[in-house]
Short mmCIF file of C-alpha atoms in Angstrom, two decimals:
data_model
loop_
_atom_site.label_atom_id
_atom_site.label_comp_id
_atom_site.label_asym_id
_atom_site.label_seq_id
_atom_site.Cartn_x
_atom_site.Cartn_y
_atom_site.Cartn_z
CA MET F 27 18.52 -11.98 -18.64
CA TYR F 28 15.75 -9.90 -17.77
CA ASP F 29 15.63 -6.87 -19.51
CA GLY F 30 13.48 -4.54 -16.49
CA THR F 31 10.30 -4.23 -19.04
CA VAL F 32 7.04 -4.56 -17.21
CA SER F 33 3.93 -4.54 -19.14
CA GLU F 34 0.86 -4.46 -17.04
CA GLN F 35 -1.46 -1.94 -16.65
CA THR F 36 -4.32 -1.32 -14.34
CA SER F 37 -8.50 -1.87 -15.03
CA PHE F 38 -11.77 -3.21 -14.12
CA SER F 39 -14.11 -5.23 -16.37
CA SER F 40 -15.02 -8.40 -17.86
CA THR F 41 -15.76 -9.53 -21.62
CA ASN F 42 -18.40 -10.48 -23.78
CA THR F 43 -19.06 -13.04 -26.72
CA LEU F 44 -16.00 -14.42 -29.27
CA MET F 45 -17.00 -12.48 -32.61
CA VAL F 46 -15.66 -9.75 -34.87
CA ALA F 47 -17.43 -6.83 -35.39
CA SER F 48 -16.84 -4.37 -38.11
CA GLY F 49 -18.01 -0.92 -37.38
CA ALA F 50 -18.55 2.06 -39.28
CA ALA F 51 -14.78 3.88 -39.77
CA SER F 52 -14.73 7.23 -38.19
CA SER F 53 -11.61 9.56 -39.11
CA SER F 54 -9.77 12.02 -37.00
CA ALA F 55 -6.26 13.13 -36.91
CA GLY F 56 -5.39 10.59 -39.24
CA LEU F 57 -6.29 7.75 -37.57
CA VAL F 58 -9.17 5.11 -38.54
CA TYR F 59 -11.03 3.18 -35.87
CA GLY F 60 -11.09 -0.26 -37.11
CA THR F 61 -12.59 -3.09 -35.58
CA THR F 62 -13.72 -4.42 -32.41
CA ARG F 63 -13.00 -7.83 -31.56
CA TYR F 64 -15.00 -9.71 -28.17
CA PHE F 65 -13.13 -12.66 -26.36
CA GLY F 66 -15.90 -14.46 -24.46
CA GLN F 67 -14.69 -17.30 -23.57
CA ILE F 68 -12.93 -15.56 -20.86
CA THR F 69 -16.12 -14.77 -19.04
CA ARG F 70 -14.49 -12.79 -15.71
CA PHE F 71 -12.00 -9.98 -17.18
CA GLN F 72 -10.33 -7.93 -14.57
CA ARG F 73 -6.84 -7.10 -15.73
CA PHE F 74 -4.45 -8.58 -18.13
CA VAL F 75 -1.07 -8.94 -19.52
CA LEU F 76 -0.27 -8.66 -23.58
CA THR F 77 2.31 -11.07 -23.32
CA ASP F 78 4.39 -13.71 -25.84
CA VAL F 79 3.91 -16.92 -23.11
CA ASN F 80 5.70 -19.95 -25.46
CA ASN F 81 8.06 -17.74 -27.66
CA ASP F 82 6.67 -18.32 -30.73
CA GLY F 83 6.79 -14.24 -31.60
CA VAL F 84 2.94 -14.14 -30.95
CA LEU F 85 1.64 -12.57 -28.26
CA ASP F 86 -0.59 -14.37 -25.47
CA LEU F 87 -3.55 -13.09 -23.61
CA VAL F 88 -2.31 -13.90 -19.70
CA VAL F 89 -6.39 -12.97 -17.83
CA PRO F 90 -6.56 -13.35 -14.30
CA GLN F 91 -9.83 -14.52 -13.62
CA PHE F 92 -12.01 -12.12 -11.32
CA GLY F 93 -13.07 -13.45 -7.88
CA LEU F 94 -11.98 -16.70 -8.99
CA SER F 95 -9.12 -18.81 -8.07
CA ASN F 96 -7.09 -19.50 -11.05
CA ILE F 97 -6.07 -17.62 -14.68
CA ALA F 98 -6.65 -17.90 -17.90
CA ILE F 99 -4.30 -18.31 -20.54
CA SER F 100 -4.84 -17.63 -24.70
CA LEU F 101 -2.33 -18.33 -27.07
CA GLY F 102 -2.04 -15.86 -29.71
CA VAL F 103 -2.67 -17.61 -33.17
CA ALA F 104 0.19 -17.12 -35.63
CA THR F 105 -1.77 -17.29 -38.84
CA HIS F 106 -3.82 -15.19 -37.69
CA PRO F 107 -2.23 -12.11 -35.26
CA GLY F 108 -4.93 -10.55 -32.84
CA THR F 109 -6.80 -13.88 -32.50
CA PHE F 110 -6.54 -16.34 -29.64
CA LEU F 111 -7.12 -19.97 -29.01
CA PRO F 112 -9.48 -21.20 -25.99
CA PRO F 113 -8.01 -20.15 -23.02
CA VAL F 114 -6.53 -23.32 -20.44
CA PHE F 115 -7.17 -22.03 -17.27
CA VAL F 116 -4.38 -22.63 -14.47
CA SER F 117 -4.89 -23.16 -10.89
CA THR F 118 -3.65 -20.72 -8.23
CA VAL F 119 -3.12 -21.04 -4.07
CA THR F 120 -5.04 -17.70 -4.44
CA ALA F 121 -8.64 -17.18 -3.82
CA TYR F 122 -9.49 -14.31 -5.62
CA VAL F 123 -7.37 -13.20 -8.23
CA ASP F 124 -7.15 -9.91 -9.61
CA GLY F 125 -3.73 -8.61 -10.68
CA VAL F 126 -0.59 -10.96 -12.56
CA ALA F 127 3.12 -9.46 -13.89
CA VAL F 128 4.76 -11.28 -15.96
CA GLY F 129 8.73 -11.90 -16.54
CA ASP F 130 11.55 -14.49 -16.40
CA LEU F 131 11.88 -14.74 -12.89
CA ASN F 132 14.59 -17.85 -13.25
CA GLY F 133 16.80 -17.02 -15.99
CA TYR F 134 15.19 -20.15 -18.08
CA GLY F 135 14.16 -17.27 -21.26
CA LEU F 136 10.61 -18.22 -20.71
CA SER F 137 7.92 -15.69 -18.96
CA ASP F 138 6.59 -16.85 -15.42
CA ILE F 139 4.30 -15.29 -14.08
CA VAL F 140 3.25 -13.38 -10.29
CA VAL F 141 -0.36 -13.58 -9.24
CA GLY F 142 -1.81 -11.21 -6.87
CA ASP F 143 -4.68 -11.64 -4.36
CA THR F 144 -5.23 -8.15 -2.92
CA ASP F 145 -8.56 -9.43 -1.33
CA ALA F 146 -6.54 -12.23 0.91
CA HIS F 147 -3.53 -9.76 0.65
CA TYR F 148 -1.11 -12.10 -0.65
CA ALA F 149 0.53 -13.35 -4.18
CA ASP F 150 1.81 -16.62 -5.31
CA ILE F 151 4.42 -17.44 -8.40
CA LEU F 152 3.82 -19.79 -11.18
CA LEU F 153 7.11 -20.94 -13.39
CA GLN F 154 6.88 -21.67 -16.62
CA ASN F 155 7.60 -25.57 -17.34
CA PRO F 156 10.65 -25.36 -19.27
CA ALA F 157 10.18 -29.14 -20.81
CA ASN F 158 6.46 -27.74 -22.11
CA PRO F 159 6.54 -24.12 -22.99
CA GLY F 160 3.14 -22.22 -22.26
CA THR F 161 2.59 -24.40 -19.48
CA PHE F 162 2.81 -23.71 -15.77
CA LEU F 163 4.22 -25.82 -13.00
CA GLY F 164 2.50 -25.72 -9.51
CA ALA F 165 1.85 -21.97 -7.69
CA GLN F 166 3.74 -20.78 -5.08
CA TYR F 167 3.26 -18.63 -2.21
CA THR F 168 5.88 -15.56 -2.54
CA GLY F 169 4.66 -13.03 0.13
CA ALA F 170 2.17 -10.18 1.12
CA THR F 171 0.33 -7.95 -1.11
CA GLN F 172 -2.65 -5.32 -1.42
CA SER F 173 -1.86 -4.36 -4.49
CA LYS F 174 -0.89 -5.96 -8.04
CA PRO F 175 2.76 -7.14 -8.22
CA LEU F 176 5.45 -6.05 -10.00
CA ILE F 177 8.10 -7.34 -11.74
CA ALA F 178 11.60 -5.58 -12.61
CA ASP F 179 15.46 -5.75 -11.28
CA MET F 180 15.43 -3.76 -8.45
CA ASN F 181 19.47 -4.14 -8.06
CA ARG F 182 20.61 -4.04 -11.41
CA ASP F 183 22.28 -7.80 -11.51
CA GLY F 184 20.52 -9.09 -14.45
CA ILE F 185 18.02 -11.30 -12.63
CA ALA F 186 14.00 -10.40 -11.98
CA ASP F 187 13.20 -9.24 -8.64
CA LEU F 188 9.63 -8.89 -7.15
CA VAL F 189 7.93 -5.63 -5.38
CA LEU F 190 4.83 -6.52 -3.23
CA PHE F 191 2.86 -4.02 -1.41
CA PRO F 192 1.60 -5.11 1.84
CA GLY F 193 -1.25 -3.45 3.87
CA ASP F 194 -3.89 -3.89 6.69
CA THR F 195 -7.47 -5.56 5.45
CA GLY F 196 -8.83 -2.62 3.98
CA GLN F 197 -9.11 -2.07 0.38
CA TYR F 198 -6.50 -0.48 -1.10
CA ALA F 199 -5.18 0.02 2.35
CA ILE F 200 -1.14 -0.46 1.77
CA THR F 201 0.84 0.41 4.46
CA GLY F 202 4.42 -0.75 2.99
CA LEU F 203 6.59 -1.80 0.28
CA ALA F 204 8.83 -5.02 0.08
CA ILE F 205 11.31 -5.64 -2.51
CA LEU F 206 12.06 -9.36 -2.92
CA LEU F 207 15.85 -9.77 -4.73
CA ALA F 208 16.01 -12.85 -6.54
CA ASP F 209 18.60 -15.59 -4.52
CA ILE F 210 20.87 -16.13 -7.51
CA LEU F 211 21.47 -19.42 -5.67
CA ASN F 212 18.50 -20.78 -6.26
CA PRO F 213 16.81 -19.31 -9.38
CA GLY F 214 12.98 -18.60 -8.72
CA SER F 215 13.41 -18.68 -5.24
CA PHE F 216 13.38 -14.75 -3.56
CA LEU F 217 15.43 -13.59 -0.65
CA ALA F 218 13.84 -12.00 2.68
CA PRO F 219 12.16 -8.94 2.04
CA VAL F 220 13.63 -5.46 1.70
CA THR F 221 10.82 -2.87 3.14
CA ALA F 222 10.05 0.64 2.58
CA SER F 223 6.70 2.49 4.65
CA LEU F 224 4.47 4.34 2.60
CA GLY F 225 2.43 5.78 5.23
CA GLY F 226 -0.83 5.92 3.68
CA ALA F 227 -3.73 4.28 2.10
CA ASP F 228 -5.77 4.22 -0.88
CA ILE F 229 -3.18 3.71 -3.00
CA ARG F 230 -5.04 2.45 -6.88
CA SER F 231 -2.14 2.27 -9.16
CA VAL F 232 1.61 1.36 -9.07
CA ALA F 233 4.22 1.85 -11.87
CA LEU F 234 7.68 0.71 -12.33
CA ALA F 235 10.22 3.09 -14.57
CA ASP F 236 14.14 4.62 -14.55
CA THR F 237 13.17 8.44 -13.54
CA LYS F 238 16.90 8.70 -13.02
CA ARG F 239 18.27 7.55 -15.86
CA ASP F 240 21.11 5.64 -13.90
CA GLY F 241 19.88 1.73 -15.09
CA LEU F 242 17.86 1.57 -11.69
CA GLN F 243 14.19 1.13 -11.32
CA ASP F 244 11.97 3.69 -9.32
CA VAL F 245 8.70 3.18 -7.78
CA VAL F 246 5.97 5.34 -8.78
CA ILE F 247 2.67 5.36 -6.86
CA GLY F 248 -1.03 7.02 -7.72
CA ASN F 249 -2.68 8.14 -4.16
CA TYR F 250 -6.20 8.41 -4.64
CA THR F 251 -7.33 10.19 -1.55
CA ALA F 252 -4.42 12.25 -1.39
CA GLN F 253 -4.72 13.49 -4.95
CA THR F 254 -0.48 12.89 -5.16
CA VAL F 255 1.95 11.05 -7.06
CA SER F 256 4.64 9.42 -4.71
CA MET F 257 7.73 8.31 -6.18
CA LEU F 258 10.61 6.09 -4.10
CA LEU F 259 13.80 6.45 -6.12
CA ASN F 260 16.29 3.08 -6.15
CA ASP F 261 19.37 4.08 -3.80
CA SER F 262 22.25 4.05 -6.51
CA ALA F 263 24.57 3.71 -3.52
CA HIS F 264 22.65 0.45 -2.79
CA PRO F 265 21.01 -0.64 -5.36
CA GLY F 266 17.82 -2.83 -4.49
CA ASN F 267 16.59 -0.49 -1.50
CA LEU F 268 14.42 2.76 -1.89
CA LEU F 269 15.07 6.17 -0.52
CA PRO F 270 11.78 7.76 1.64
CA LYS F 271 8.87 8.85 -0.50
CA ILE F 272 8.54 11.77 -2.18
CA ASP F 273 5.08 13.62 -2.73
CA TYR F 274 3.82 15.46 -5.62
CA PRO F 275 0.47 17.41 -5.98
CA SER F 276 -1.52 15.73 -8.56
CA GLY F 277 -5.29 15.96 -8.38
CA PRO F 278 -7.94 13.85 -8.97
CA MET F 279 -6.67 10.53 -10.86
CA PHE F 280 -7.81 6.77 -10.82
CA ASP F 281 -5.11 5.08 -12.50
CA LEU F 282 -1.33 5.83 -13.82
CA ALA F 283 0.89 5.00 -16.58
CA MET F 284 4.45 6.22 -17.47
CA GLY F 285 5.90 7.64 -20.82
CA ASP F 286 8.26 9.88 -22.20
CA MET F 287 5.31 11.98 -23.27
CA ASN F 288 8.20 15.01 -24.45
CA VAL F 289 10.82 12.83 -25.87
CA GLY F 290 13.68 13.68 -23.51
CA GLY F 291 14.58 10.49 -22.75
CA LYS F 292 13.31 10.13 -19.76
CA PRO F 293 9.32 8.61 -18.52
CA ASP F 294 6.75 10.98 -17.23
CA VAL F 295 3.60 10.06 -15.14
CA VAL F 296 0.34 10.17 -16.99
CA LEU F 297 -2.87 9.96 -14.98
CA GLY F 298 -6.39 9.44 -15.66
CA SER F 299 -9.08 11.05 -13.61
CA PHE F 300 -12.74 9.57 -13.27
CA PHE F 301 -13.64 13.14 -11.40
CA PRO F 302 -13.63 15.13 -12.83
CA GLY F 303 -12.81 13.23 -16.17
CA GLY F 304 -9.41 14.07 -17.58
CA VAL F 305 -5.45 13.07 -18.14
CA THR F 306 -3.37 14.79 -16.40
CA ILE F 307 0.50 14.92 -17.16
CA LEU F 308 3.38 15.27 -14.55
CA LEU F 309 6.79 15.64 -16.78
CA GLY F 310 10.01 14.62 -15.21
CA SER F 311 12.26 17.12 -14.55
CA THR F 312 15.25 17.48 -17.06
CA ALA F 313 17.55 19.40 -14.48
CA ASN F 314 16.66 16.85 -11.30
CA PRO F 315 16.07 13.57 -12.86
CA GLY F 316 13.66 11.59 -10.41
CA GLN F 317 11.75 14.83 -10.06
CA LEU F 318 8.09 15.89 -11.57
CA LEU F 319 7.07 19.07 -12.63
CA PRO F 320 3.72 20.62 -11.44
CA PRO F 321 0.57 18.82 -13.30
CA HIS F 322 -1.24 19.67 -16.45
CA SER F 323 -4.76 18.68 -17.36
CA TYR F 324 -6.38 17.53 -20.40
CA PRO F 325 -10.39 17.05 -20.41
CA VAL F 326 -11.46 13.85 -22.74
CA THR F 327 -15.09 13.90 -24.16
CA VAL F 328 -17.65 12.28 -21.93
CA THR F 329 -20.40 10.54 -23.85
CA PRO F 330 -24.15 9.95 -22.00
CA SER F 331 -22.82 6.29 -21.07
CA SER F 332 -19.61 6.60 -19.74
CA GLU F 333 -17.66 9.24 -17.57
CA GLY F 334 -14.53 10.46 -17.05
CA SER F 335 -11.03 8.52 -17.54
CA LEU F 336 -11.31 4.58 -15.38
CA GLY F 337 -7.75 4.43 -17.45
CA VAL F 338 -4.49 5.69 -19.24
CA ALA F 339 -2.02 3.87 -21.69
CA THR F 340 0.59 5.64 -23.75
CA GLY F 341 2.33 4.95 -26.62
CA ASP F 342 2.47 5.86 -30.76
CA ILE F 343 -0.70 5.65 -32.07
CA ASP F 344 0.09 7.18 -35.14
CA GLY F 345 3.17 6.54 -35.90
CA ASP F 346 4.95 9.60 -36.04
CA GLY F 347 7.48 8.61 -33.22
CA ILE F 348 6.15 10.13 -30.38
CA PRO F 349 3.91 8.71 -27.25
CA ASP F 350 0.10 9.18 -27.50
CA VAL F 351 -2.40 8.74 -24.50
CA VAL F 352 -5.48 5.88 -24.39
CA SER F 353 -8.08 7.36 -22.02
CA GLY F 354 -10.54 4.89 -21.10
CA THR F 355 -14.35 5.67 -20.01
CA ALA F 356 -16.85 4.16 -18.17
CA GLY F 357 -18.68 3.42 -20.80
CA ALA F 358 -17.92 1.51 -24.20
CA SER F 359 -15.85 4.47 -25.26
CA PHE F 360 -12.55 5.11 -25.45
CA ASN F 361 -10.46 8.61 -26.16
CA VAL F 362 -7.23 9.06 -27.96
CA LEU F 363 -5.08 12.31 -26.99
CA LEU F 364 -2.60 12.85 -29.71
CA GLY F 365 0.81 14.30 -28.04
CA ASN F 366 2.61 17.03 -29.67
CA GLY F 367 6.19 15.72 -28.72
CA ASP F 368 6.80 18.46 -26.00
CA GLY F 369 4.91 16.82 -23.50
CA THR F 370 1.17 18.41 -24.01
CA LEU F 371 -1.85 16.58 -25.69
CA LYS F 372 -4.27 17.34 -28.52
CA ALA F 373 -7.70 17.12 -28.31
CA PRO F 374 -9.24 14.16 -27.59
CA THR F 375 -10.85 12.34 -30.24
CA PRO F 376 -13.64 10.01 -28.97
CA TYR F 377 -14.15 6.18 -30.08
CA ALA F 378 -17.14 3.57 -29.86
CA THR F 379 -16.16 0.42 -29.16
CA GLY F 380 -19.34 -1.33 -29.21
CA PRO F 381 -21.64 -3.11 -26.89
CA CYS F 382 -20.18 -4.09 -23.67
CA LEU F 383 -22.12 -6.48 -21.10
CA HIS F 384 -21.72 -6.59 -17.61
CA GLN F 385 -19.69 -3.80 -15.56
CA PRO F 386 -18.82 -2.24 -19.29
CA SER F 387 -15.31 -0.52 -18.97
CA ALA F 388 -13.22 0.18 -22.21
CA VAL F 389 -10.07 0.44 -19.94
CA PRO F 390 -6.57 0.74 -22.07
CA LEU F 391 -4.64 -2.01 -21.16
CA ALA F 392 -1.90 -2.14 -23.51
CA ILE F 393 -0.88 -0.17 -27.17
CA THR F 394 1.34 -2.43 -29.00
CA ALA F 395 2.01 -0.85 -33.32
CA THR F 396 -1.53 0.75 -33.43
CA ASP F 397 -3.55 -1.56 -31.25
CA VAL F 398 -5.72 -0.07 -28.46
CA SER F 399 -6.09 -3.72 -25.94
CA LEU F 400 -9.06 -2.50 -23.92
CA SER F 401 -10.73 -4.29 -21.10
CA GLY F 402 -13.76 -5.50 -22.38
CA SER F 403 -13.02 -5.61 -25.58
CA VAL F 404 -10.13 -5.42 -28.03
CA VAL F 405 -10.06 -2.50 -30.52
CA ARG F 406 -7.89 -1.91 -33.64
CA VAL F 407 -7.09 1.66 -34.42
CA GLU F 408 -5.28 1.88 -38.07
CA GLY F 409 -3.44 4.46 -39.20
CA GLN F 410 -4.54 6.29 -42.64
CA ASP F 411 -2.49 8.87 -44.51
CA ASP F 412 -4.05 12.83 -44.50
#
């Protein structure tokens, strides 16, 4: 049964050669930057998902090959966590893969994959082969999308559904949203889409979260040009249908993540902005769940080779039970902004990731325990007692 977890963040970049390079450790706020690992067998790294594909208890890499028609799957090595086997390349029916979502689409207890192609404006499904876990059946077209696909149980029936973002032929020109509810009679298949109008363009980032704390996933959208965050709440009276969007002023943005930044039991919105560089937080309202409070911004450290915040991820970096923020840059560095537990952030601490080639970007994809996974490299930030 699907648990509603979504494990993808937005990013843009590539990787280099397979190696392990230990740099000089730098201590700050109880953290030590330890090791940078580069995985260059996957050569066109844009967005990836860390997930346990073959149910062996070890995280694997699922990577769309930017601009190509396949995805790469690198299984994690159980005896050496944080390292991966050479990738297996899986063909899709798309021509320009640039986003993936992972979830159990047919109830078999295995991770299936939905691949997005924003250039051709459609998505397809790769169901995992239950007879041979870690391998996949042939790709099947599933619907139109102009942004990364999302997977969640949208109508609270215990089965994973799809959320797609159809649009016109312009880049990021998303005009609507489509919810494809699972067909319970045909596992792995979906009913006709339930649509909602967005009435806008230049949407850069999308996410799902239970903002009302009613057990239903709502849609959160970052609007780059309008500098707003749109909330489309799931209709509790008709689960799987969305109420009209509500826009909240946010200021400049490039990426969006969700996290309970004030440890209040509800998701808050975290934005990364490139111009000017910084992290912005819009806390969820306690008095009115599903609504957002005014934004508060925090600058990030800018180095000569990087500028602003290309991406953000949230997680407990220092093990104190309080969510923190990792902010990526356009260079080979990233910032850690530790949370105070009240929705505010401490001053940023910059870390260098080492050399990155070909469109270098250190954009956070995931925070797992005290490790930070970046597009361009996998960086370990290890806790240290003060």
